[in-house]
Amino acid sequence: MVTVGRFRVHLVSDGSFAMDGGAMFGIVPKPLLERRIPADERNRIAMGLHCPLAEDGKTAVLIDTGLGERLSEKERDLYRVQRRGGLRARLAELRIDPEDVTDVVLTHLHFDHLGGAVVRNAAGRLAPAFPRARHFVQGDELETALYPVGERLAAAYAHAPECLEPLQGAGLIERLAGETSITPELRVLVTGGHTPAHQCPVLTDGGMGFVHLGDVAPTRAHLRPAWNQAYDLDPLETTEAKKRLLSRAEEEGWWVSFDHDHEIACGRLAAGWARTGGLCESHALDPRGRLP
Ligand SMILES: [Zn+2]
């Protein structure tokens, strides 16, 4: 846990999975990558599913929701999914009930960020996992997910209708249009790059700050501005957004929080981070969220 003013930010996780190393690092040459990030026999690298939760006794803000429980057995094998009860079990360990979550901020609507926003109910149908929470998403991201144009977007958002429909049906979706202050302490910055309207939530209070980097810099290795995912729709936009956001985080001394690093949940940037990807202070994921 880290504190940001009056907020306690719990470093909880939906578990771990694995993705193709080439897809996660785009143009980075494999020999360079291999030295830093080991891949398994299927060229997959270990990834976390970090979903930080900030609470102050009155509000509980969850950032992203992980994979959730909707994947098929084949998909769980393909992505080497290990959840051990997932996010909801980790929240239960913190004595946080799904009904206590007041706000969910979704960086974007890919399956590994949106999937945990729904759960299967007793009737086997998908229902909101956090039934009292407002779910904040950029309007442009929602449009893209629901009405994808072209094969690439259609594949990237194939899961989205079945996840979004229960949330929309319950009136839980709040569409945002660009940079927005959700509360005096919580705002979102739109980065684009990875998806058309990818957003990063920033929490500030009492002179402290915390930014969740989502898929703009999903792991420590991605702190280097040119180390981007092949999944990025516009890697040049990611590079520019990353430089802007991380320079700001360094200036202000904010915690930077990683969605998919399999060991480190958040840290503070060390001088020279753009070259080394280094942190001067870091916090591991809460123990049960880590890989074995
Ligand atoms: Zn992701």
Coordinates of C-alpha atoms and ligand atoms in Angstrom, one line a residue:
M1 CA 0.0 0.0 0.0
V2 CA 1.1 3.6 -0.6
T3 CA -0.5 6.7 0.7
V4 CA -1.5 9.8 -1.4
G5 CA -2.7 12.5 1.0
R6 CA -5.8 11.0 2.8
F7 CA -6.0 8.1 0.3
R8 CA -4.7 4.6 0.9
V9 CA -3.8 3.1 -2.5
H10 CA -3.9 -0.7 -2.3
L11 CA -1.7 -2.5 -4.8
V12 CA -4.1 -5.2 -5.7
S13 CA -4.1 -7.5 -8.7
D14 CA -6.3 -9.8 -10.7
G15 CA -3.5 -12.3 -11.0
S16 CA -1.0 -12.9 -13.8
F17 CA -1.0 -13.9 -17.5
A18 CA 1.5 -14.1 -20.3
M19 CA 1.6 -12.5 -23.7
D20 CA 3.8 -12.9 -26.8
G21 CA 7.1 -11.0 -26.2
G22 CA 7.2 -9.7 -29.7
A23 CA 3.7 -8.3 -29.5
M24 CA 4.4 -6.6 -26.1
F25 CA 7.6 -4.9 -27.4
G26 CA 7.0 -4.1 -31.1
I27 CA 10.2 -3.1 -32.8
V28 CA 12.5 -3.9 -29.9
P29 CA 15.0 -6.6 -31.2
K30 CA 14.6 -10.0 -29.6
P31 CA 18.2 -10.3 -28.4
L32 CA 18.0 -7.0 -26.6
L33 CA 14.6 -8.0 -25.0
E34 CA 15.8 -11.5 -24.0
R35 CA 18.5 -10.0 -21.8
R36 CA 16.0 -8.2 -19.7
I37 CA 12.8 -10.1 -19.9
P38 CA 12.8 -13.9 -20.1
A39 CA 10.3 -15.6 -22.3
D40 CA 8.8 -19.1 -22.0
E41 CA 9.0 -21.9 -24.6
R42 CA 6.1 -20.3 -26.4
N43 CA 7.8 -16.9 -26.4
R44 CA 5.4 -15.5 -23.8
I45 CA 6.5 -13.1 -21.1
A46 CA 5.0 -12.9 -17.6
M47 CA 2.6 -10.0 -17.1
G48 CA 0.8 -8.7 -14.1
L49 CA -2.8 -7.5 -13.9
H50 CA -2.5 -4.7 -11.5
C51 CA -5.7 -2.9 -10.5
P52 CA -4.9 -0.3 -7.8
L53 CA -7.7 0.7 -5.5
A54 CA -7.7 4.1 -3.7
E55 CA -9.9 4.6 -0.7
D56 CA -10.4 7.2 1.9
G57 CA -13.2 5.7 4.0
K58 CA -15.9 7.4 1.9
T59 CA -15.0 6.5 -1.6
A60 CA -13.2 3.5 -3.1
V61 CA -11.9 4.1 -6.6
L62 CA -10.8 1.0 -8.6
I63 CA -8.5 1.5 -11.7
D64 CA -9.1 -1.1 -14.4
T65 CA -10.5 -4.6 -13.6
G66 CA -8.2 -7.2 -15.0
L67 CA -9.2 -10.2 -17.0
G68 CA -12.1 -11.4 -14.8
E69 CA -13.6 -14.8 -15.0
R70 CA -15.1 -14.8 -18.5
L71 CA -12.2 -16.4 -20.5
S72 CA -12.6 -19.9 -21.9
E73 CA -10.3 -22.7 -20.9
K74 CA -8.6 -22.4 -24.3
E75 CA -8.0 -18.7 -23.7
R76 CA -6.8 -19.3 -20.2
D77 CA -4.2 -21.8 -21.6
L78 CA -3.2 -19.5 -24.4
Y79 CA -2.6 -16.6 -22.0
R80 CA -1.3 -18.7 -19.1
V81 CA -3.8 -17.2 -16.8
Q82 CA -3.3 -17.6 -13.0
R83 CA -5.8 -15.7 -10.9
R84 CA -6.2 -17.5 -7.5
G85 CA -9.7 -16.0 -7.1
G86 CA -8.6 -12.8 -8.9
L87 CA -9.3 -9.3 -8.0
R88 CA -12.5 -10.0 -6.0
A89 CA -10.6 -12.4 -3.7
R90 CA -7.9 -9.8 -3.1
L91 CA -10.5 -7.1 -2.3
A92 CA -12.2 -9.6 0.1
E93 CA -8.8 -10.0 1.9
L94 CA -8.8 -6.2 2.4
R95 CA -12.4 -6.5 3.6
I96 CA -13.7 -4.5 0.6
D97 CA -17.0 -5.7 -0.7
P98 CA -17.7 -5.3 -4.4
E99 CA -20.7 -3.1 -3.4
D100 CA -18.3 -0.7 -1.5
V101 CA -16.5 0.2 -4.8
T102 CA -17.9 3.7 -5.7
D103 CA -15.9 4.4 -8.9
V104 CA -14.2 2.3 -11.6
V105 CA -11.9 4.1 -14.0
L106 CA -11.2 2.1 -17.2
T107 CA -8.0 3.2 -19.0
H108 CA -9.4 1.5 -22.2
L109 CA -11.7 -1.3 -23.1
H110 CA -9.3 -4.2 -24.1
F111 CA -10.2 -7.6 -22.6
D112 CA -7.4 -7.5 -19.9
H113 CA -8.7 -4.2 -18.5
L114 CA -12.5 -4.5 -18.9
G115 CA -13.1 -8.3 -18.3
G116 CA -13.2 -8.0 -14.5
A117 CA -16.0 -5.4 -14.6
V118 CA -18.5 -8.3 -15.1
V119 CA -19.1 -11.6 -13.2
R120 CA -21.2 -14.6 -13.9
N121 CA -24.4 -14.6 -11.8
A122 CA -26.3 -17.6 -10.5
A123 CA -28.1 -17.8 -13.8
G124 CA -24.8 -18.0 -15.7
R125 CA -25.3 -14.5 -17.2
L126 CA -22.7 -11.8 -17.0
A127 CA -23.6 -9.0 -14.6
P128 CA -21.8 -5.9 -13.2
A129 CA -19.1 -7.0 -10.8
F130 CA -19.2 -3.6 -9.0
P131 CA -22.9 -2.9 -9.1
R132 CA -22.9 0.4 -7.3
A133 CA -19.9 1.9 -9.0
R134 CA -19.9 4.6 -11.7
H135 CA -17.6 3.3 -14.5
F136 CA -15.7 6.1 -16.2
V137 CA -14.6 5.6 -19.8
Q138 CA -13.8 8.0 -22.7
G139 CA -16.8 8.3 -25.0
D140 CA -14.5 7.8 -28.1
E141 CA -13.2 4.6 -26.6
L142 CA -16.7 3.4 -26.0
E143 CA -17.8 4.2 -29.6
T144 CA -14.7 2.4 -30.9
A145 CA -15.3 -0.7 -28.8
L146 CA -19.0 -0.9 -29.7
Y147 CA -18.7 0.0 -33.4
P148 CA -15.2 -1.0 -34.4
V149 CA -14.2 -0.1 -38.0
G150 CA -12.0 -2.7 -39.8
E151 CA -10.7 -6.1 -38.9
R152 CA -8.0 -5.0 -36.5
L153 CA -10.3 -3.0 -34.2
A154 CA -13.0 -5.7 -34.5
A155 CA -10.6 -8.3 -33.2
A156 CA -9.3 -6.0 -30.4
Y157 CA -12.8 -5.4 -29.1
A158 CA -14.5 -8.7 -29.9
H159 CA -15.2 -9.2 -26.2
A160 CA -16.5 -5.7 -25.5
P161 CA -20.2 -6.0 -26.3
E162 CA -20.8 -8.8 -23.8
C163 CA -18.9 -6.9 -21.1
L164 CA -20.4 -3.5 -21.8
E165 CA -24.0 -4.6 -22.2
P166 CA -24.6 -5.4 -18.5
L167 CA -22.9 -2.2 -17.4
Q168 CA -25.0 -0.1 -19.9
G169 CA -28.1 -2.0 -18.9
A170 CA -27.6 -1.0 -15.3
G171 CA -26.8 2.6 -16.2
L172 CA -23.3 2.4 -14.7
I173 CA -21.3 3.8 -17.6
E174 CA -20.2 7.5 -17.4
R175 CA -18.9 8.8 -20.7
L176 CA -16.1 11.3 -20.5
A177 CA -15.0 13.7 -23.3
G178 CA -11.3 14.3 -23.0
E179 CA -9.3 15.4 -19.9
T180 CA -11.8 15.5 -17.0
S181 CA -11.8 16.1 -13.3
I182 CA -14.0 13.4 -11.8
T183 CA -13.5 14.7 -8.2
P184 CA -11.2 17.4 -6.9
E185 CA -8.5 14.7 -6.3
L186 CA -9.1 12.4 -9.3
R187 CA -8.8 13.3 -12.9
V188 CA -8.0 11.6 -16.2
L189 CA -5.5 12.6 -18.9
V190 CA -6.1 11.3 -22.4
T191 CA -3.0 9.8 -24.0
G192 CA -4.3 8.0 -27.1
G193 CA -1.5 5.9 -28.7
H194 CA -2.4 2.4 -27.5
T195 CA -6.1 2.9 -28.4
P196 CA -7.9 6.0 -29.9
A197 CA -8.8 7.4 -26.5
H198 CA -6.7 5.6 -23.9
Q199 CA -6.8 7.5 -20.6
C200 CA -4.6 7.6 -17.5
P201 CA -6.1 8.4 -14.1
V202 CA -4.2 10.8 -11.8
L203 CA -4.9 11.0 -8.1
T204 CA -3.5 13.9 -6.2
D205 CA -4.0 15.0 -2.5
G206 CA -1.9 16.7 0.1
G207 CA 1.0 17.5 -2.3
M208 CA 1.3 13.8 -3.4
G209 CA 0.3 12.1 -6.6
F210 CA -0.2 8.8 -8.2
V211 CA -0.7 8.1 -12.0
H212 CA -1.7 4.8 -13.4
L213 CA 0.1 4.3 -16.7
G214 CA -2.3 1.7 -18.2
D215 CA -1.0 0.5 -21.5
V216 CA 1.1 3.6 -22.3
A217 CA 3.9 2.1 -20.2
P218 CA 2.6 -1.3 -19.0
T219 CA 5.9 -2.5 -17.5
R220 CA 9.1 -0.9 -16.2
A221 CA 10.8 -1.8 -19.5
H222 CA 8.3 0.3 -21.4
L223 CA 9.4 3.5 -19.6
R224 CA 11.9 3.9 -22.4
P225 CA 10.0 6.2 -24.9
A226 CA 10.7 4.0 -28.0
W227 CA 9.9 0.7 -26.3
N228 CA 6.2 0.3 -27.3
Q229 CA 3.8 -2.5 -28.0
A230 CA 3.0 -3.9 -31.4
Y231 CA -0.6 -3.6 -30.2
D232 CA -0.4 0.2 -30.1
L233 CA -2.6 1.7 -32.8
D234 CA -0.2 4.7 -33.0
P235 CA 3.2 4.0 -31.4
L236 CA 4.4 7.6 -32.2
E237 CA 1.5 9.0 -30.3
T238 CA 2.3 6.6 -27.4
T239 CA 5.9 7.8 -27.4
E240 CA 4.9 11.5 -27.2
A241 CA 2.2 10.9 -24.6
K242 CA 4.7 8.8 -22.5
K243 CA 7.3 11.5 -22.6
R244 CA 4.8 14.2 -21.5
L245 CA 3.2 12.1 -18.8
L246 CA 6.4 10.7 -17.3
S247 CA 8.2 14.1 -17.4
R248 CA 5.3 15.5 -15.4
A249 CA 5.4 12.6 -13.0
E250 CA 9.1 13.1 -12.4
E251 CA 8.7 16.8 -11.8
E252 CA 5.8 16.4 -9.4
G253 CA 7.3 13.3 -7.7
W254 CA 4.2 11.2 -8.4
W255 CA 4.0 7.4 -8.0
V256 CA 3.9 5.8 -11.4
S257 CA 1.8 2.6 -11.5
F258 CA 2.2 -0.3 -13.9
D259 CA -0.7 -2.3 -15.2
H260 CA 1.3 -5.3 -16.4
D261 CA 4.7 -5.4 -14.7
H262 CA 4.7 -8.9 -13.1
E263 CA 6.7 -7.8 -10.0
I264 CA 6.5 -4.0 -9.4
A265 CA 3.1 -2.3 -8.9
C266 CA 4.4 1.2 -8.6
G267 CA 7.5 3.3 -8.1
R268 CA 9.1 6.7 -8.4
L269 CA 11.1 7.6 -11.5
A270 CA 14.9 7.8 -11.1
A271 CA 16.8 10.5 -12.9
G272 CA 17.6 9.2 -16.5
W273 CA 14.5 7.0 -16.6
A274 CA 14.1 7.6 -20.3
R275 CA 17.4 5.9 -21.0
T276 CA 17.5 3.3 -18.2
G277 CA 13.8 2.7 -17.4
G278 CA 14.9 3.0 -13.8
L279 CA 13.0 3.6 -10.6
C280 CA 14.5 5.0 -7.4
E281 CA 11.9 3.6 -5.1
S282 CA 9.4 0.8 -5.8
H283 CA 6.6 -1.3 -4.3
A284 CA 5.9 -4.9 -5.2
L285 CA 2.4 -6.1 -5.9
D286 CA 0.5 -7.2 -2.8
P287 CA 2.0 -10.7 -2.2
R288 CA -0.9 -12.8 -3.3
G289 CA -1.1 -10.9 -6.6
R290 CA 2.4 -11.9 -7.6
L291 CA 3.5 -14.8 -9.7
P292 CA 4.7 -17.9 -7.9
Ligands
ZN1 ZN -3.3 -4.4 -21.3

